[in-house]
CSV table of C-alpha atoms in Angstrom, one decimal:
chain,number,residue,atom,x,y,z
J,1,UNK,CA,-141.7,-127.9,9.4
J,2,UNK,CA,-145.2,-127.7,10.8
J,3,UNK,CA,-147.8,-125.1,9.7
J,4,UNK,CA,-150.9,-124.6,11.8
J,5,UNK,CA,-152.8,-122.6,9.3
J,6,UNK,CA,-155.0,-125.5,8.2
J,7,UNK,CA,-154.1,-128.4,10.5
J,8,UNK,CA,-150.6,-129.8,10.8
J,9,UNK,CA,-148.4,-130.1,7.8
J,10,UNK,CA,-145.0,-131.8,8.0
J,11,UNK,CA,-142.4,-131.7,5.3
J,12,UNK,CA,-138.9,-133.2,5.2
J,13,UNK,CA,-136.6,-130.5,3.9
J,14,UNK,CA,-132.9,-129.8,3.7
J,15,UNK,CA,-131.8,-126.3,4.8
J,16,UNK,CA,-131.3,-125.5,1.1
J,17,UNK,CA,-134.9,-126.6,0.3
J,18,UNK,CA,-136.2,-124.6,3.2
J,19,UNK,CA,-134.6,-121.4,2.0
J,20,UNK,CA,-135.8,-122.1,-1.6
J,21,UNK,CA,-139.3,-122.3,-0.2
J,22,UNK,CA,-139.4,-119.5,2.4
J,23,UNK,CA,-137.4,-117.0,4.4
J,24,UNK,CA,-136.4,-117.9,7.9
J,25,UNK,CA,-136.6,-115.3,10.6
J,26,UNK,CA,-135.5,-116.1,14.1
J,27,UNK,CA,-138.2,-114.3,16.1
J,28,UNK,CA,-137.7,-111.8,19.0
J,29,UNK,CA,-139.0,-114.4,21.5
J,30,UNK,CA,-136.1,-116.7,20.9
J,31,UNK,CA,-133.0,-116.8,23.0
J,32,UNK,CA,-129.5,-115.9,21.7
J,33,UNK,CA,-127.6,-118.4,19.6
J,34,UNK,CA,-126.1,-120.7,22.2
J,35,UNK,CA,-124.3,-123.5,20.3
J,36,UNK,CA,-121.3,-121.2,19.8
J,37,UNK,CA,-120.9,-120.2,23.4
J,38,UNK,CA,-117.5,-121.0,24.9
J,39,UNK,CA,-119.1,-123.2,27.5
J,40,UNK,CA,-120.9,-125.2,24.9
J,41,UNK,CA,-117.9,-126.9,23.3
J,42,UNK,CA,-119.2,-130.5,23.9
J,43,UNK,CA,-122.6,-129.7,22.4
J,44,UNK,CA,-121.0,-127.9,19.5
J,45,UNK,CA,-118.4,-130.6,18.7
J,46,UNK,CA,-121.1,-133.3,18.9
J,47,UNK,CA,-123.4,-131.5,16.5
J,48,UNK,CA,-120.6,-130.6,14.1
J,49,UNK,CA,-119.4,-134.2,14.1
J,50,UNK,CA,-123.0,-135.3,13.3
J,51,UNK,CA,-123.1,-132.8,10.4
J,52,UNK,CA,-119.7,-134.0,9.1
J,53,UNK,CA,-121.0,-137.6,9.1
J,54,UNK,CA,-124.1,-136.3,7.2
J,55,UNK,CA,-121.8,-135.5,4.2
J,56,UNK,CA,-121.4,-139.3,3.9
J,57,UNK,CA,-124.8,-140.5,4.8
J,58,UNK,CA,-127.8,-138.1,5.2
J,59,UNK,CA,-128.9,-137.5,8.8
J,60,UNK,CA,-132.1,-136.4,10.4
J,61,UNK,CA,-131.8,-133.4,12.6
J,62,UNK,CA,-135.2,-133.9,14.4
J,63,UNK,CA,-138.1,-131.6,14.1
J,64,UNK,CA,-137.9,-128.0,13.4
J,65,UNK,CA,-141.2,-126.4,13.9
J,66,UNK,CA,-142.9,-123.0,14.1
J,67,UNK,CA,-145.3,-120.9,12.0
J,68,UNK,CA,-145.2,-119.6,8.5
J,69,UNK,CA,-146.8,-116.3,7.6
J,70,UNK,CA,-146.4,-114.3,4.4
J,71,UNK,CA,-143.6,-116.6,3.1
J,72,UNK,CA,-141.6,-116.3,6.3
J,73,UNK,CA,-141.0,-119.2,8.6
J,74,UNK,CA,-140.4,-118.4,12.3
J,75,UNK,CA,-139.1,-121.4,14.2
J,76,UNK,CA,-140.3,-122.1,17.7
J,77,UNK,CA,-137.9,-125.0,18.0
J,78,UNK,CA,-134.8,-125.5,15.9
J,79,UNK,CA,-133.3,-122.1,16.0
J,80,UNK,CA,-129.9,-123.4,17.1
J,81,UNK,CA,-129.7,-126.1,14.4
J,82,UNK,CA,-130.9,-123.6,11.7
J,83,UNK,CA,-128.3,-121.0,12.7
J,84,UNK,CA,-125.5,-123.6,12.6
J,85,UNK,CA,-126.7,-124.8,9.2
J,86,UNK,CA,-126.7,-121.2,8.0
J,87,UNK,CA,-123.1,-120.7,9.2
J,88,UNK,CA,-122.1,-124.0,7.7
J,89,UNK,CA,-123.5,-123.2,4.3
J,90,UNK,CA,-121.9,-119.7,4.4
J,91,UNK,CA,-118.6,-121.2,5.5
J,92,UNK,CA,-118.5,-123.8,2.7
J,93,UNK,CA,-119.6,-121.3,0.0
J,94,UNK,CA,-117.0,-118.8,1.2
J,95,UNK,CA,-114.2,-121.3,1.6
J,96,UNK,CA,-114.8,-122.7,-1.9
J,97,UNK,CA,-115.0,-119.1,-3.3
J,98,UNK,CA,-118.5,-119.9,-4.4
J,99,UNK,CA,-120.6,-117.2,-2.6
J,100,UNK,CA,-122.2,-116.0,-5.8
J,101,UNK,CA,-125.5,-114.3,-6.3
J,102,UNK,CA,-127.7,-117.4,-6.2
J,103,UNK,CA,-126.2,-118.6,-3.0
J,104,UNK,CA,-126.1,-115.0,-1.5
J,105,UNK,CA,-129.8,-114.6,-2.4
J,106,UNK,CA,-130.6,-117.9,-0.7
J,107,UNK,CA,-128.6,-117.2,2.4
J,108,UNK,CA,-129.9,-113.7,2.7
J,109,UNK,CA,-133.3,-115.3,3.4
J,110,UNK,CA,-132.0,-116.2,6.9
J,111,UNK,CA,-132.3,-113.5,9.5
J,112,UNK,CA,-132.5,-112.7,13.2
J,113,UNK,CA,-135.1,-110.4,14.7
J,114,UNK,CA,-133.8,-110.8,18.3
J,115,UNK,CA,-131.5,-107.8,17.9
J,116,UNK,CA,-130.8,-105.3,15.1
J,117,UNK,CA,-127.1,-106.1,15.4
J,118,UNK,CA,-127.7,-109.8,14.9
J,119,UNK,CA,-129.8,-109.1,11.8
J,120,UNK,CA,-127.3,-106.7,10.4
J,121,UNK,CA,-124.4,-109.1,11.0
J,122,UNK,CA,-126.1,-111.9,9.1
J,123,UNK,CA,-126.8,-109.5,6.2
J,124,UNK,CA,-123.2,-108.2,6.1
J,125,UNK,CA,-121.7,-111.6,6.5
J,126,UNK,CA,-123.6,-112.8,3.4
J,127,UNK,CA,-123.4,-109.7,1.3
J,128,UNK,CA,-119.8,-108.6,2.0
J,129,UNK,CA,-118.2,-111.7,3.5
J,130,UNK,CA,-114.5,-112.3,3.8
J,131,UNK,CA,-111.6,-113.6,1.8
J,132,UNK,CA,-110.0,-116.7,3.3
J,133,UNK,CA,-106.4,-116.6,4.1
J,134,UNK,CA,-104.3,-119.7,4.9
J,135,UNK,CA,-104.1,-120.4,8.6
J,136,UNK,CA,-106.0,-117.3,9.5
J,137,UNK,CA,-108.6,-117.4,12.2
J,138,UNK,CA,-112.0,-116.9,10.7
J,139,UNK,CA,-113.4,-114.7,13.5
J,140,UNK,CA,-110.3,-112.4,13.1
J,141,UNK,CA,-110.9,-112.1,9.4
J,142,UNK,CA,-114.6,-111.2,10.0
J,143,UNK,CA,-113.8,-108.8,12.8
J,144,UNK,CA,-111.0,-107.1,10.7
J,145,UNK,CA,-113.4,-106.6,7.8
J,146,UNK,CA,-114.3,-103.0,7.0
J,147,UNK,CA,-118.0,-103.8,7.3
J,148,UNK,CA,-117.7,-105.3,10.8
J,149,UNK,CA,-118.9,-103.0,13.6
J,150,UNK,CA,-116.8,-103.4,16.8
J,151,UNK,CA,-119.8,-103.1,19.1
J,152,UNK,CA,-121.2,-106.2,17.5
J,153,UNK,CA,-118.8,-108.2,19.7
J,154,UNK,CA,-121.0,-107.4,22.6
J,155,UNK,CA,-124.0,-109.1,21.0
J,156,UNK,CA,-124.0,-112.7,22.5
J,157,UNK,CA,-125.5,-114.2,19.3
J,158,UNK,CA,-122.7,-112.7,17.1
J,159,UNK,CA,-120.0,-113.7,19.6
J,160,UNK,CA,-121.3,-117.2,19.5
J,161,UNK,CA,-121.5,-117.3,15.7
J,162,UNK,CA,-117.9,-116.2,15.5
J,163,UNK,CA,-116.8,-119.0,17.9
J,164,UNK,CA,-118.8,-121.5,15.8
J,165,UNK,CA,-117.1,-120.3,12.6
J,166,UNK,CA,-113.7,-120.8,14.2
């Protein structure tokens, strides 16, 4: 992460460490989350395979950079990777029935400013979540939750997040 407030500063941080240090806000100027789009299956599978290998041996995910102001980091590059890591952390915590207050607090520090619906979806996903069922499709569990707003399916970022979760 680079910070241009007083020259360039670089730190090597895990996603967990980043959220311990600061909030992450995907700024309005960023495009929609794309790694989950239907036509991005190759990119998605390649990145998910790399993340899976990272459970065995730590991997570098290249630079994520942007600006930090008032304890909020806004990435200029790395939004796709950060969003995927947010979803992965949420998925693992939920699947392991470990989405407790400390993890909720940390994951709630990740947000989208591109659209109100994207921001609200991330908040509700963390705060209310789902209960996993054997062989259930995750996106169906999310969409069938009482907190899910049907019009959110028209938000390209949310649609892509649901595909990524599946």
